[in-house]
Coordinates of C-alpha atoms in Angstrom, one line a residue:
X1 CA -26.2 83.7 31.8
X2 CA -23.0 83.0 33.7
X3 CA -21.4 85.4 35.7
X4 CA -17.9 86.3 36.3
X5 CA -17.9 85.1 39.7
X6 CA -20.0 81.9 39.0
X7 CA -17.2 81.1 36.2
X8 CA -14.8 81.5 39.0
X9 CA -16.2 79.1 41.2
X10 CA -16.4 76.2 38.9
X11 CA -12.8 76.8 37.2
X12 CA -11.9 76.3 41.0
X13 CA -13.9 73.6 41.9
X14 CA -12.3 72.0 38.8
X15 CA -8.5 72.8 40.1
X16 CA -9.1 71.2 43.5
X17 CA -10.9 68.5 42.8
X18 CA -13.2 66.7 44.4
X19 CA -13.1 66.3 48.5
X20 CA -11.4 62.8 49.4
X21 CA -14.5 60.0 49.6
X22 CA -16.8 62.3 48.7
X23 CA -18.9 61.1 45.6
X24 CA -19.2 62.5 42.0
X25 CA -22.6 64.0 41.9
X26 CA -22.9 61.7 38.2
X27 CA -22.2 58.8 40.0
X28 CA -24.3 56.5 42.4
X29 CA -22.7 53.9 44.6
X30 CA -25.9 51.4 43.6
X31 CA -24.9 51.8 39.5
X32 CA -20.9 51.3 40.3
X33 CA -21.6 47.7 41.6
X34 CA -24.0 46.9 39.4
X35 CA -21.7 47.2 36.6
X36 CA -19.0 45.3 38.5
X37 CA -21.5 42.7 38.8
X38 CA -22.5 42.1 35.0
X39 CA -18.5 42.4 34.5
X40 CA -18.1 39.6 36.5
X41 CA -21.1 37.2 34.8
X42 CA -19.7 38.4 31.4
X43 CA -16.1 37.6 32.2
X44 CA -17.6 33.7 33.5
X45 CA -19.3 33.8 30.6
X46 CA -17.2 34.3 27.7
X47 CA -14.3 32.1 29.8
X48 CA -17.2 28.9 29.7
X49 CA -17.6 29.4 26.3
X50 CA -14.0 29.8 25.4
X51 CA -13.1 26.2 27.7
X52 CA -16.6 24.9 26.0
X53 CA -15.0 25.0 22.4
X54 CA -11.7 24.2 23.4
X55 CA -12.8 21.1 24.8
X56 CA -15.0 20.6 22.3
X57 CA -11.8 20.5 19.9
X58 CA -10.2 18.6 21.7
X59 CA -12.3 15.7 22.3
X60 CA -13.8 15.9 18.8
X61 CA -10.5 15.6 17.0
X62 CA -8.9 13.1 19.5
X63 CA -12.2 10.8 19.1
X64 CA -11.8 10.9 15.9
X65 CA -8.6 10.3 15.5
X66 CA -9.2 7.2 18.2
X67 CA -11.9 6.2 15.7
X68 CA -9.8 6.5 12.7
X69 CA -6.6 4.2 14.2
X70 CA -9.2 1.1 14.9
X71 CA -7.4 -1.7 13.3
X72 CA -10.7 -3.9 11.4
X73 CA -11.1 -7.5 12.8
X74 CA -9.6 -10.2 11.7
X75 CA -11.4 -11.8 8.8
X76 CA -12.8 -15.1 9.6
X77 CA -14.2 -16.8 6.3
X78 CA -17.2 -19.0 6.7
X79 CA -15.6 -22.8 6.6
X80 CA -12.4 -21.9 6.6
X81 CA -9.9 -23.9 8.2
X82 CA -6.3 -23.5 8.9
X83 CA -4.3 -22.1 5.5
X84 CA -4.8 -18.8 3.4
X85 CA -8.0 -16.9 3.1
X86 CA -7.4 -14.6 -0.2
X87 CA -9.8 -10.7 0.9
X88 CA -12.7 -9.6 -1.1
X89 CA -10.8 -5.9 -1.1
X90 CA -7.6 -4.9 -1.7
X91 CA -6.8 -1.2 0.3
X92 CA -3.6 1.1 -0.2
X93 CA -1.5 0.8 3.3
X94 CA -2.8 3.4 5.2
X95 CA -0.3 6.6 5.0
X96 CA -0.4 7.1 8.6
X97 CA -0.9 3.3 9.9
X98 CA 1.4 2.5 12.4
X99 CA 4.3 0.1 11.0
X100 CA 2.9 -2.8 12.9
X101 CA 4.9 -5.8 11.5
X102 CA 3.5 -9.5 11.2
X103 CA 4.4 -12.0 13.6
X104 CA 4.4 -15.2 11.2
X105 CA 3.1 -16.4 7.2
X106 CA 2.6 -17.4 5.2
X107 CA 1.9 -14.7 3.8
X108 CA -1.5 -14.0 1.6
X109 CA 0.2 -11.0 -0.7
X110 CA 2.6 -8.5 -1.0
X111 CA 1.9 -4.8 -1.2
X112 CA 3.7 -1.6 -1.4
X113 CA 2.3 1.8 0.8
X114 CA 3.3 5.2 1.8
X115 CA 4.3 6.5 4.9
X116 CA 3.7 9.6 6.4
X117 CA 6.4 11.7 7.4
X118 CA 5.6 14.3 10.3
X119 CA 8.2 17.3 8.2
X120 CA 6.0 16.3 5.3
X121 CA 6.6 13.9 2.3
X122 CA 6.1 9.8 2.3
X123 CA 8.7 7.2 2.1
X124 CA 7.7 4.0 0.8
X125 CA 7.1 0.6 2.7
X126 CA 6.2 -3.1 1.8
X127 CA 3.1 -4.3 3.6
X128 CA 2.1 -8.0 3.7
X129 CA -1.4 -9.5 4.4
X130 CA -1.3 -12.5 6.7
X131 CA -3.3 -15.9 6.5
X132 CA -6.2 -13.8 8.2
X133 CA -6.5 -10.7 6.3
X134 CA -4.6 -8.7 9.0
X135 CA -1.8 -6.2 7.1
X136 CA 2.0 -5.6 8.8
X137 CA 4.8 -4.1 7.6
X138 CA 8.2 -6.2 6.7
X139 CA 11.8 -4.8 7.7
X140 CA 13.4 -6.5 5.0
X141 CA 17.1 -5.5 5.6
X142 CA 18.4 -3.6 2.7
X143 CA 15.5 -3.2 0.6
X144 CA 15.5 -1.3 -2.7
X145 CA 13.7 1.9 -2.2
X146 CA 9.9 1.7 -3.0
X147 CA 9.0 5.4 -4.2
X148 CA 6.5 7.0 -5.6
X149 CA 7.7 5.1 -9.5
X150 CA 9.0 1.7 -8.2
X151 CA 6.8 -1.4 -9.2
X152 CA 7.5 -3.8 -6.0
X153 CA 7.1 -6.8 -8.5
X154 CA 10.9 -5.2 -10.0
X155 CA 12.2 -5.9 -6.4
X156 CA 10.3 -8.6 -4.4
X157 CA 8.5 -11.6 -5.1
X158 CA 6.6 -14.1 -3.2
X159 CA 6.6 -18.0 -3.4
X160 CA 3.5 -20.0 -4.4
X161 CA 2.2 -20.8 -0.7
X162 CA 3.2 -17.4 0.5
X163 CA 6.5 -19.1 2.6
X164 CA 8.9 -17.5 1.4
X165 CA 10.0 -13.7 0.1
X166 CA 12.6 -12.5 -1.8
X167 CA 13.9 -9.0 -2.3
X168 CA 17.1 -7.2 -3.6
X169 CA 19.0 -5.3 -1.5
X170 CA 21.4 -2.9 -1.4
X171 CA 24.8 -2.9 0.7
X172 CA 25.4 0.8 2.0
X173 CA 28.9 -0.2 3.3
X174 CA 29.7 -1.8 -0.1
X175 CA 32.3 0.8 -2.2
X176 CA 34.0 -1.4 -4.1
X177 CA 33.1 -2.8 -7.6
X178 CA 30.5 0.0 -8.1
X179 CA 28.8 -0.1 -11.1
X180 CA 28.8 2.8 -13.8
X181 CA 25.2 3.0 -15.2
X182 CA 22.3 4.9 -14.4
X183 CA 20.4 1.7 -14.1
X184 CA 18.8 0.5 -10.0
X185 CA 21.6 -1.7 -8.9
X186 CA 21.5 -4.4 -6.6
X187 CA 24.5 -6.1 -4.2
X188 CA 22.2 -9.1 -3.4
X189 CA 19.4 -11.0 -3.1
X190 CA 17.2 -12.3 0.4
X191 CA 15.1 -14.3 1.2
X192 CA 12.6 -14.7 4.2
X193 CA 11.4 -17.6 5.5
X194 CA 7.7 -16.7 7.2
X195 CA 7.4 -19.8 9.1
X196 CA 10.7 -19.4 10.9
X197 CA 11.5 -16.2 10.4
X198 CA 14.7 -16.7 8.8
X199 CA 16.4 -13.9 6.9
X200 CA 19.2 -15.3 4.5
X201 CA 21.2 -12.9 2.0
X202 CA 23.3 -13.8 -1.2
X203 CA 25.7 -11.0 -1.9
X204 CA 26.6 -11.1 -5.8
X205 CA 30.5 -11.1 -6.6
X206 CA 29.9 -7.3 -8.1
X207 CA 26.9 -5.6 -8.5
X208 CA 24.0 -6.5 -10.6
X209 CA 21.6 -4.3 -12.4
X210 CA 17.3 -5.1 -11.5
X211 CA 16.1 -6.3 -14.3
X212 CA 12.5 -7.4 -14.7
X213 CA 12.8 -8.2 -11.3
X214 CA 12.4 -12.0 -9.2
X215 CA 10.7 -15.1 -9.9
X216 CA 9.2 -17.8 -8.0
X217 CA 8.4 -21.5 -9.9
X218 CA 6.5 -23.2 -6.7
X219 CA 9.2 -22.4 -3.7
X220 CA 12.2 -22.0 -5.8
X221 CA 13.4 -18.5 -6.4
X222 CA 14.5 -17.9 -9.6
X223 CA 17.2 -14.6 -9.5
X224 CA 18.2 -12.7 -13.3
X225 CA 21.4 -11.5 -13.4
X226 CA 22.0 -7.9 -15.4
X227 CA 24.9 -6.7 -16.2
X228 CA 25.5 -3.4 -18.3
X229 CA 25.6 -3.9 -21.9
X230 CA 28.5 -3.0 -23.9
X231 CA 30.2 -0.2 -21.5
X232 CA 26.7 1.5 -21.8
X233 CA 25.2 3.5 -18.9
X234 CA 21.9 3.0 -19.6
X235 CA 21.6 -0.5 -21.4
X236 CA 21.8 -3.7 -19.7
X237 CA 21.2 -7.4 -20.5
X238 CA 20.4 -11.1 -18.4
X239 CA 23.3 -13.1 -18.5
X240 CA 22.4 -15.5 -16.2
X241 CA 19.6 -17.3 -14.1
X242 CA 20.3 -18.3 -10.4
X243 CA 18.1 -20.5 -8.7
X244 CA 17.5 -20.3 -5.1
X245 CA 15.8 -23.8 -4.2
X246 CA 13.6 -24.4 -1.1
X247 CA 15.8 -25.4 1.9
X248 CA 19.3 -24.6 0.0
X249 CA 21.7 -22.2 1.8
X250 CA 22.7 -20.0 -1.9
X251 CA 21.4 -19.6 -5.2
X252 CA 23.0 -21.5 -8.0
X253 CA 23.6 -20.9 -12.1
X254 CA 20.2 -23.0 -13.4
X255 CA 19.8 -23.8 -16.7
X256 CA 17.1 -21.5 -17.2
X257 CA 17.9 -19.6 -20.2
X258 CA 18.5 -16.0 -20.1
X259 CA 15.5 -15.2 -22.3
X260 CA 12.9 -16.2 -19.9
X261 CA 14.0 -13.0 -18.1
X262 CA 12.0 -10.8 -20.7
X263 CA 9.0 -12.7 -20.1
X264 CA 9.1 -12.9 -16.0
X265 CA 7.3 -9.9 -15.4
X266 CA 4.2 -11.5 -17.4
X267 CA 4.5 -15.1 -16.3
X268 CA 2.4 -16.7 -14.6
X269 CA 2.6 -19.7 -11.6
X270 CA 1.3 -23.2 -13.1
X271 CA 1.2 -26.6 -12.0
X272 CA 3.9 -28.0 -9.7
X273 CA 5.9 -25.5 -9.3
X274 CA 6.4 -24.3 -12.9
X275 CA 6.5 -20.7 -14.1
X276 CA 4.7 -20.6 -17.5
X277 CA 5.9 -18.0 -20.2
X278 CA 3.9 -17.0 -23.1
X279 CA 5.5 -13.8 -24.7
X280 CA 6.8 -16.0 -27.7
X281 CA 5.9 -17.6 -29.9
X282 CA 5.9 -20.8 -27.5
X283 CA 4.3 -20.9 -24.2
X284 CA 7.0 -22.3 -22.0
X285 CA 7.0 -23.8 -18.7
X286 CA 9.7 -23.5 -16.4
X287 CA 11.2 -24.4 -12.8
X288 CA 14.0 -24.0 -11.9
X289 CA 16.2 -27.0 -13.3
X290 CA 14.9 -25.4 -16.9
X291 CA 12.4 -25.4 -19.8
X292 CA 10.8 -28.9 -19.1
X293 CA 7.9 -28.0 -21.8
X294 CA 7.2 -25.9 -24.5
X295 CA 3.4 -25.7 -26.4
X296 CA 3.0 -23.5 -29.7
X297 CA 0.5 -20.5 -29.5
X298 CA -2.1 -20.8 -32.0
X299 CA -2.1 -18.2 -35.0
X300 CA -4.4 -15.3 -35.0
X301 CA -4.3 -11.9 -34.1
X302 CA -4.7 -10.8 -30.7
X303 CA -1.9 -10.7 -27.4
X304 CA -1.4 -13.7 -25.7
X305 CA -0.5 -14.9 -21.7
X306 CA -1.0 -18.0 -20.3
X307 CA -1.7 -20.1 -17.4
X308 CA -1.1 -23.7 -16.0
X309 CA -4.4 -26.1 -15.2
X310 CA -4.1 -27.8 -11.7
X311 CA -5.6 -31.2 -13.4
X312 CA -3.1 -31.5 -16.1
X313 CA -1.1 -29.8 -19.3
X314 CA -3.8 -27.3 -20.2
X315 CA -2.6 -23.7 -21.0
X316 CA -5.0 -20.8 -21.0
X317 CA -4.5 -18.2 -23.5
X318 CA -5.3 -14.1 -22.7
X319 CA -8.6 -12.9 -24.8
X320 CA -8.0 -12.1 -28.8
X321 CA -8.3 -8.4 -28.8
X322 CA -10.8 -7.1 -29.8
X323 CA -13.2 -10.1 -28.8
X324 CA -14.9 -11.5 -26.0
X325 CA -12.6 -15.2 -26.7
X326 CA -10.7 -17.0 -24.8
X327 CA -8.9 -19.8 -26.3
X328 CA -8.4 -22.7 -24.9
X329 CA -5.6 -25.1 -26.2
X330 CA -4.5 -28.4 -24.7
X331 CA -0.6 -29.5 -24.0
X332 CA 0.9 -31.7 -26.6
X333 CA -1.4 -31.0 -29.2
X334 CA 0.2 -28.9 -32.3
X335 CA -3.3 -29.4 -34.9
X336 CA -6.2 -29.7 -32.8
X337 CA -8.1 -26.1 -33.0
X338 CA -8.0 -24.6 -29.9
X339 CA -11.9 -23.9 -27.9
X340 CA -13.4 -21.0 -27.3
X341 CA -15.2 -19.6 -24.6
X342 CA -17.2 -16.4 -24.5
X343 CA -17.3 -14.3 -20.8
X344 CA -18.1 -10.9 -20.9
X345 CA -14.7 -9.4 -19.1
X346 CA -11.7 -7.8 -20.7
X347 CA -9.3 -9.0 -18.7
X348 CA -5.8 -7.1 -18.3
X349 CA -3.8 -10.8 -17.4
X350 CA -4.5 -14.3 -16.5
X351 CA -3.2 -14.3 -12.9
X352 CA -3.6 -17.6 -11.7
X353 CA -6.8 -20.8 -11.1
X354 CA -9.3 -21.2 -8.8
X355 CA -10.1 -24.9 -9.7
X356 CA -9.1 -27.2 -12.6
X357 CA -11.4 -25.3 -15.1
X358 CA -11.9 -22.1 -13.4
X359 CA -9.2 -19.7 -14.2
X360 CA -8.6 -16.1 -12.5
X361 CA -7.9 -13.0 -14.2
X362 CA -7.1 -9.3 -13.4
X363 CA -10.1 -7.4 -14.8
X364 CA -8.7 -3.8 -15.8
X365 CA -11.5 -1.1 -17.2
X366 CA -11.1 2.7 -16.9
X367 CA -15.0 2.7 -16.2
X368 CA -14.6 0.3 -13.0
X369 CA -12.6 -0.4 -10.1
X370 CA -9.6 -2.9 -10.8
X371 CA -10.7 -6.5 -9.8
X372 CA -9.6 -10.2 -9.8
X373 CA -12.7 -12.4 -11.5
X374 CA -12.8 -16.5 -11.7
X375 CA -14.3 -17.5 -15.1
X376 CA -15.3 -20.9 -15.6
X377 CA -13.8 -22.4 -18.6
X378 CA -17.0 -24.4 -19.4
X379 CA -19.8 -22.1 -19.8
X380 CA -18.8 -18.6 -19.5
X381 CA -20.3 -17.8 -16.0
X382 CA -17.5 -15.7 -13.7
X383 CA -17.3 -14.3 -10.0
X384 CA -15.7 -11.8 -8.4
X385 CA -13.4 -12.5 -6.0
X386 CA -11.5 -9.3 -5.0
X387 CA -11.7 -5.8 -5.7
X388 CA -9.5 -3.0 -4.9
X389 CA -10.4 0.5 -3.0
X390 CA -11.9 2.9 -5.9
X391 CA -10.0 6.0 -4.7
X392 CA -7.3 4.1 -2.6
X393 CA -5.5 1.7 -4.7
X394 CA -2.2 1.6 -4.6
X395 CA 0.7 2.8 -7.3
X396 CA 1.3 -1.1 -8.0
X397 CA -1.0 -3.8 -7.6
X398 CA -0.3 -6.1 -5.0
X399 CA 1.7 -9.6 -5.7
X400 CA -0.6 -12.6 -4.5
X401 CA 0.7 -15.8 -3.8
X402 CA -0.5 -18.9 -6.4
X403 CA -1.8 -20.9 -3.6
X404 CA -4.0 -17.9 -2.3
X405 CA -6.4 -18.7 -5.9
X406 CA -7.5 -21.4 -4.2
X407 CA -8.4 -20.2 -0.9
X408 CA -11.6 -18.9 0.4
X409 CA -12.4 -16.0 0.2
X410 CA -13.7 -13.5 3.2
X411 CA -14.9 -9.9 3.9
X412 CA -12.2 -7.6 5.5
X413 CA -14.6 -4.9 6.7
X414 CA -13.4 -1.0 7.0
X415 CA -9.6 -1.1 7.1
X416 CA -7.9 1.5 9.5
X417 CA -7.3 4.9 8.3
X418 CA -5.3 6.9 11.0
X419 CA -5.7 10.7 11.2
X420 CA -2.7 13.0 10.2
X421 CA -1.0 13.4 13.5
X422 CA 0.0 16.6 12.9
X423 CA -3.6 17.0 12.6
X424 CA -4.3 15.1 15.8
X425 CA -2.0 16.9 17.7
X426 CA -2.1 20.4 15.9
X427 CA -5.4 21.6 15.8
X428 CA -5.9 21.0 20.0
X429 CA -3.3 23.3 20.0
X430 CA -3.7 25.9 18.2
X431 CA -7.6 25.2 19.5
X432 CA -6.1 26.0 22.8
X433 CA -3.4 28.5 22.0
X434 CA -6.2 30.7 19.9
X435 CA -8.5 30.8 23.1
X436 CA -5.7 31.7 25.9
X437 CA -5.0 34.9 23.4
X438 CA -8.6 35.5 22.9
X439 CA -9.1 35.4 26.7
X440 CA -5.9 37.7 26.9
X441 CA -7.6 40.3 24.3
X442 CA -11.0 40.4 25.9
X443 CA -9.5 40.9 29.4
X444 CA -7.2 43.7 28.2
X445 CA -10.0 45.2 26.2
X446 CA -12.3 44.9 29.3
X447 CA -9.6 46.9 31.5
X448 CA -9.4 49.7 29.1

């Protein structure tokens, strides 16, 4: 039991304090250091790890961003000389390539892409795939917007041997002579030249509305002319046809008639330099001094688009649907019955030919990647020749150039598919920002 004096002594001893450098009894010198010690390893330690898996961050996202921006080698097609090589897969332009434009054509195909923007959203660009597979962006001064909804085939086109391309465009400066109508209007036309690099541009005497877009017949551009119809804000109508020729300095009125403009989106480049038209009742061919031809479809049932042989006036008609048929009639001939020939492809158009009885097609399915196939004519038998990116493809399918049909064909390999940079910049930082404030925590905590 405590006594009264003992209970003095401590409540003392307490107010005092202890003497100065004399040692709590509860404390040995030995033990104080000790701890400072294993303070100190822990402190290296957890400030290693911390760097460690900063680092790590770091490097891993900057490899793989220095992986992902790898533009793919330039195809090289096995006995391929100089001239077009058409690639075995068509990819969506990559939303964060860099806009790395081309240096010369002509040009394989035309396609539109998405580009990234770093306070979010895309804005639309055209791409173009050169003679060796390699894809750039074109600055095409003026160029309708490509968004998310615009087909580039209602804006652009591309001439048979990829030389030339034409676009609408639109005059920001322009204030006069406005048009009233809720239509995409246009205040010219251009053309490129790839070879040279050339821009030309036609301004229209007022402004036109797009219609069903451009035209080439070989190299000769062929330009509708819209205007609105009957005060409307929402109708319109061709009234004309320019044509643009190869090597001419302006369009001029061609006596194509103003109805081929319906069927322009569907028709299809034939044998020198003719556009063939088959959303009538006649399959017309057409350049640009006219309708030089005209061959009656055959009766039946089923939709029909046709195509132009190489070798002479044969016109290929789209499958009877349906059927597995594709009918075959010759040029001149209004009573012979037109072959058939059985391949087992429903094709969504007849595109273009590979040879003088092989003819390509766009193969459409819901069930399989889009495709273009060559079927022979004779027997039936087809191949594949391109094939679009499952998961990638684009919002409009790209716009090939006739002569590319005909070319080899090569492998592309793994096209370039640059990380987010807001990724590849972001997550070091807030790798790095998120271990400073966890060192800053731990050291504070460690104080207290």
């Amino acid at each position: 039991m405590t006594t009264d004096t003992e209970l003095t002594d401590r409540l003392a001893a307490l107010r005092d304090g202890p003497a100065v450098g004399a040692t709590p009894e509860h404390v040995r010198p030995d033990d104080t250091w000790a701890r400072g010690r294993r303070h100190a390893r822990r402190a290296r330690v957890v400030q290693t790890v911390v760097v460690a898996a900063v680092l790590a961050v770091v490097l891993g996202t900057g490899t793989v961003g220095w992986l992902k921006a790898q533009q793919p080698d330039a195809i090289a097609p096995a006995g391929a000389t100089d001239g077009l090589a058409l690639p075995d897969t068509f990819d969506d332009v990559a939303t964060w390539a860099p806009e790395r434009a081309l240096d010369s054509g002509p040009f394989v195909a035309l396609q539109a892409g998405r580009h990234g923007r770093l306070l979010g959203g895309t804005t639309g660009v055209l791409a173009a795939v050169g003679p060796d597979g390699s894809v750039g962006t074109l600055d095409l001064p003026g160029l309708l917007p490509l968004d998310g909804s615009a087909d580039p085939a209602e804006t652009v086109a591309i001439s048979a041997s990829g030389r030339y391309v034409a676009w609408f465009y639109e005059d920001a400066d322009r204030t006069s002579d406005a048009l009233d109508t809720t239509r995409v209007v246009a205040d010219g036309v251009g053309r490129l030249d790839s070879l040279t690099g050339e821009v030309e541009q036609f301004a229209f005497e007022t402004q036109a509305v797009v219609g069903n877009g451009l035209g080439f017949a070989g190299e000769d551009l062929l330009v509708p002319i819209w205007e609105p119809l009957g005060g409307s804000r929402t109708a319109a109508t061709a009234v004309e046809v320019l044509a643009w020729r190869s090597g001419a300095d302006e369009p001029e009125t061609s006596a194509v008639p103003v109805a081929f403009d319906a069927g322009l989106p569907f028709a299809v480049p034939g044998v020198d330099g003719t556009l063939v038209d088959s959303t009538s009742r006649w399959v017309r061919f057409v350049t640009a001094d006219g309708v030089v031809a005209r061959v009656p479809t055959p009766a039946g049932p089923g939709s029909w688009l046709a195509a132009s042989s190489p070798d002479g006036p044969v016109t290929v008609l789209r499958q009877v649907r349906g059927t597995d048929a594709y009918r075959v009639l010759r040029a001149g001939t209004t009573g012979e019955a037109p072959s058939s020939v059985d391949a087992d492809h429903d094709l969504f158009a007849v595109v273009g030919w590979r040879d003088p009885q092989t003819v390509v097609g766009l193969e459409y399915s819901s069930d399989r990647p889009p495709a273009y196939v060559a079927i022979d004519l004779v027997d039936g038998s087809s191949v594949q020749l391109s094939t679009f990116v499952p998961s990638r493809v684009g919002y409009a399918l790209p716009l090939v150039a006739a002569d590319a049909w005909t070319a080899p064909v090569a492998a592309t390999g793994e096209p370039a598919d640059p990380l987010d940079p807001r990724l590849l910049y972001g997550v070091p930082l807030l790798a790095i920002g998120l271990g400073l404030g966890g060192l800053a925590l731990w050291r504070r905590r460690a104080r207290i």
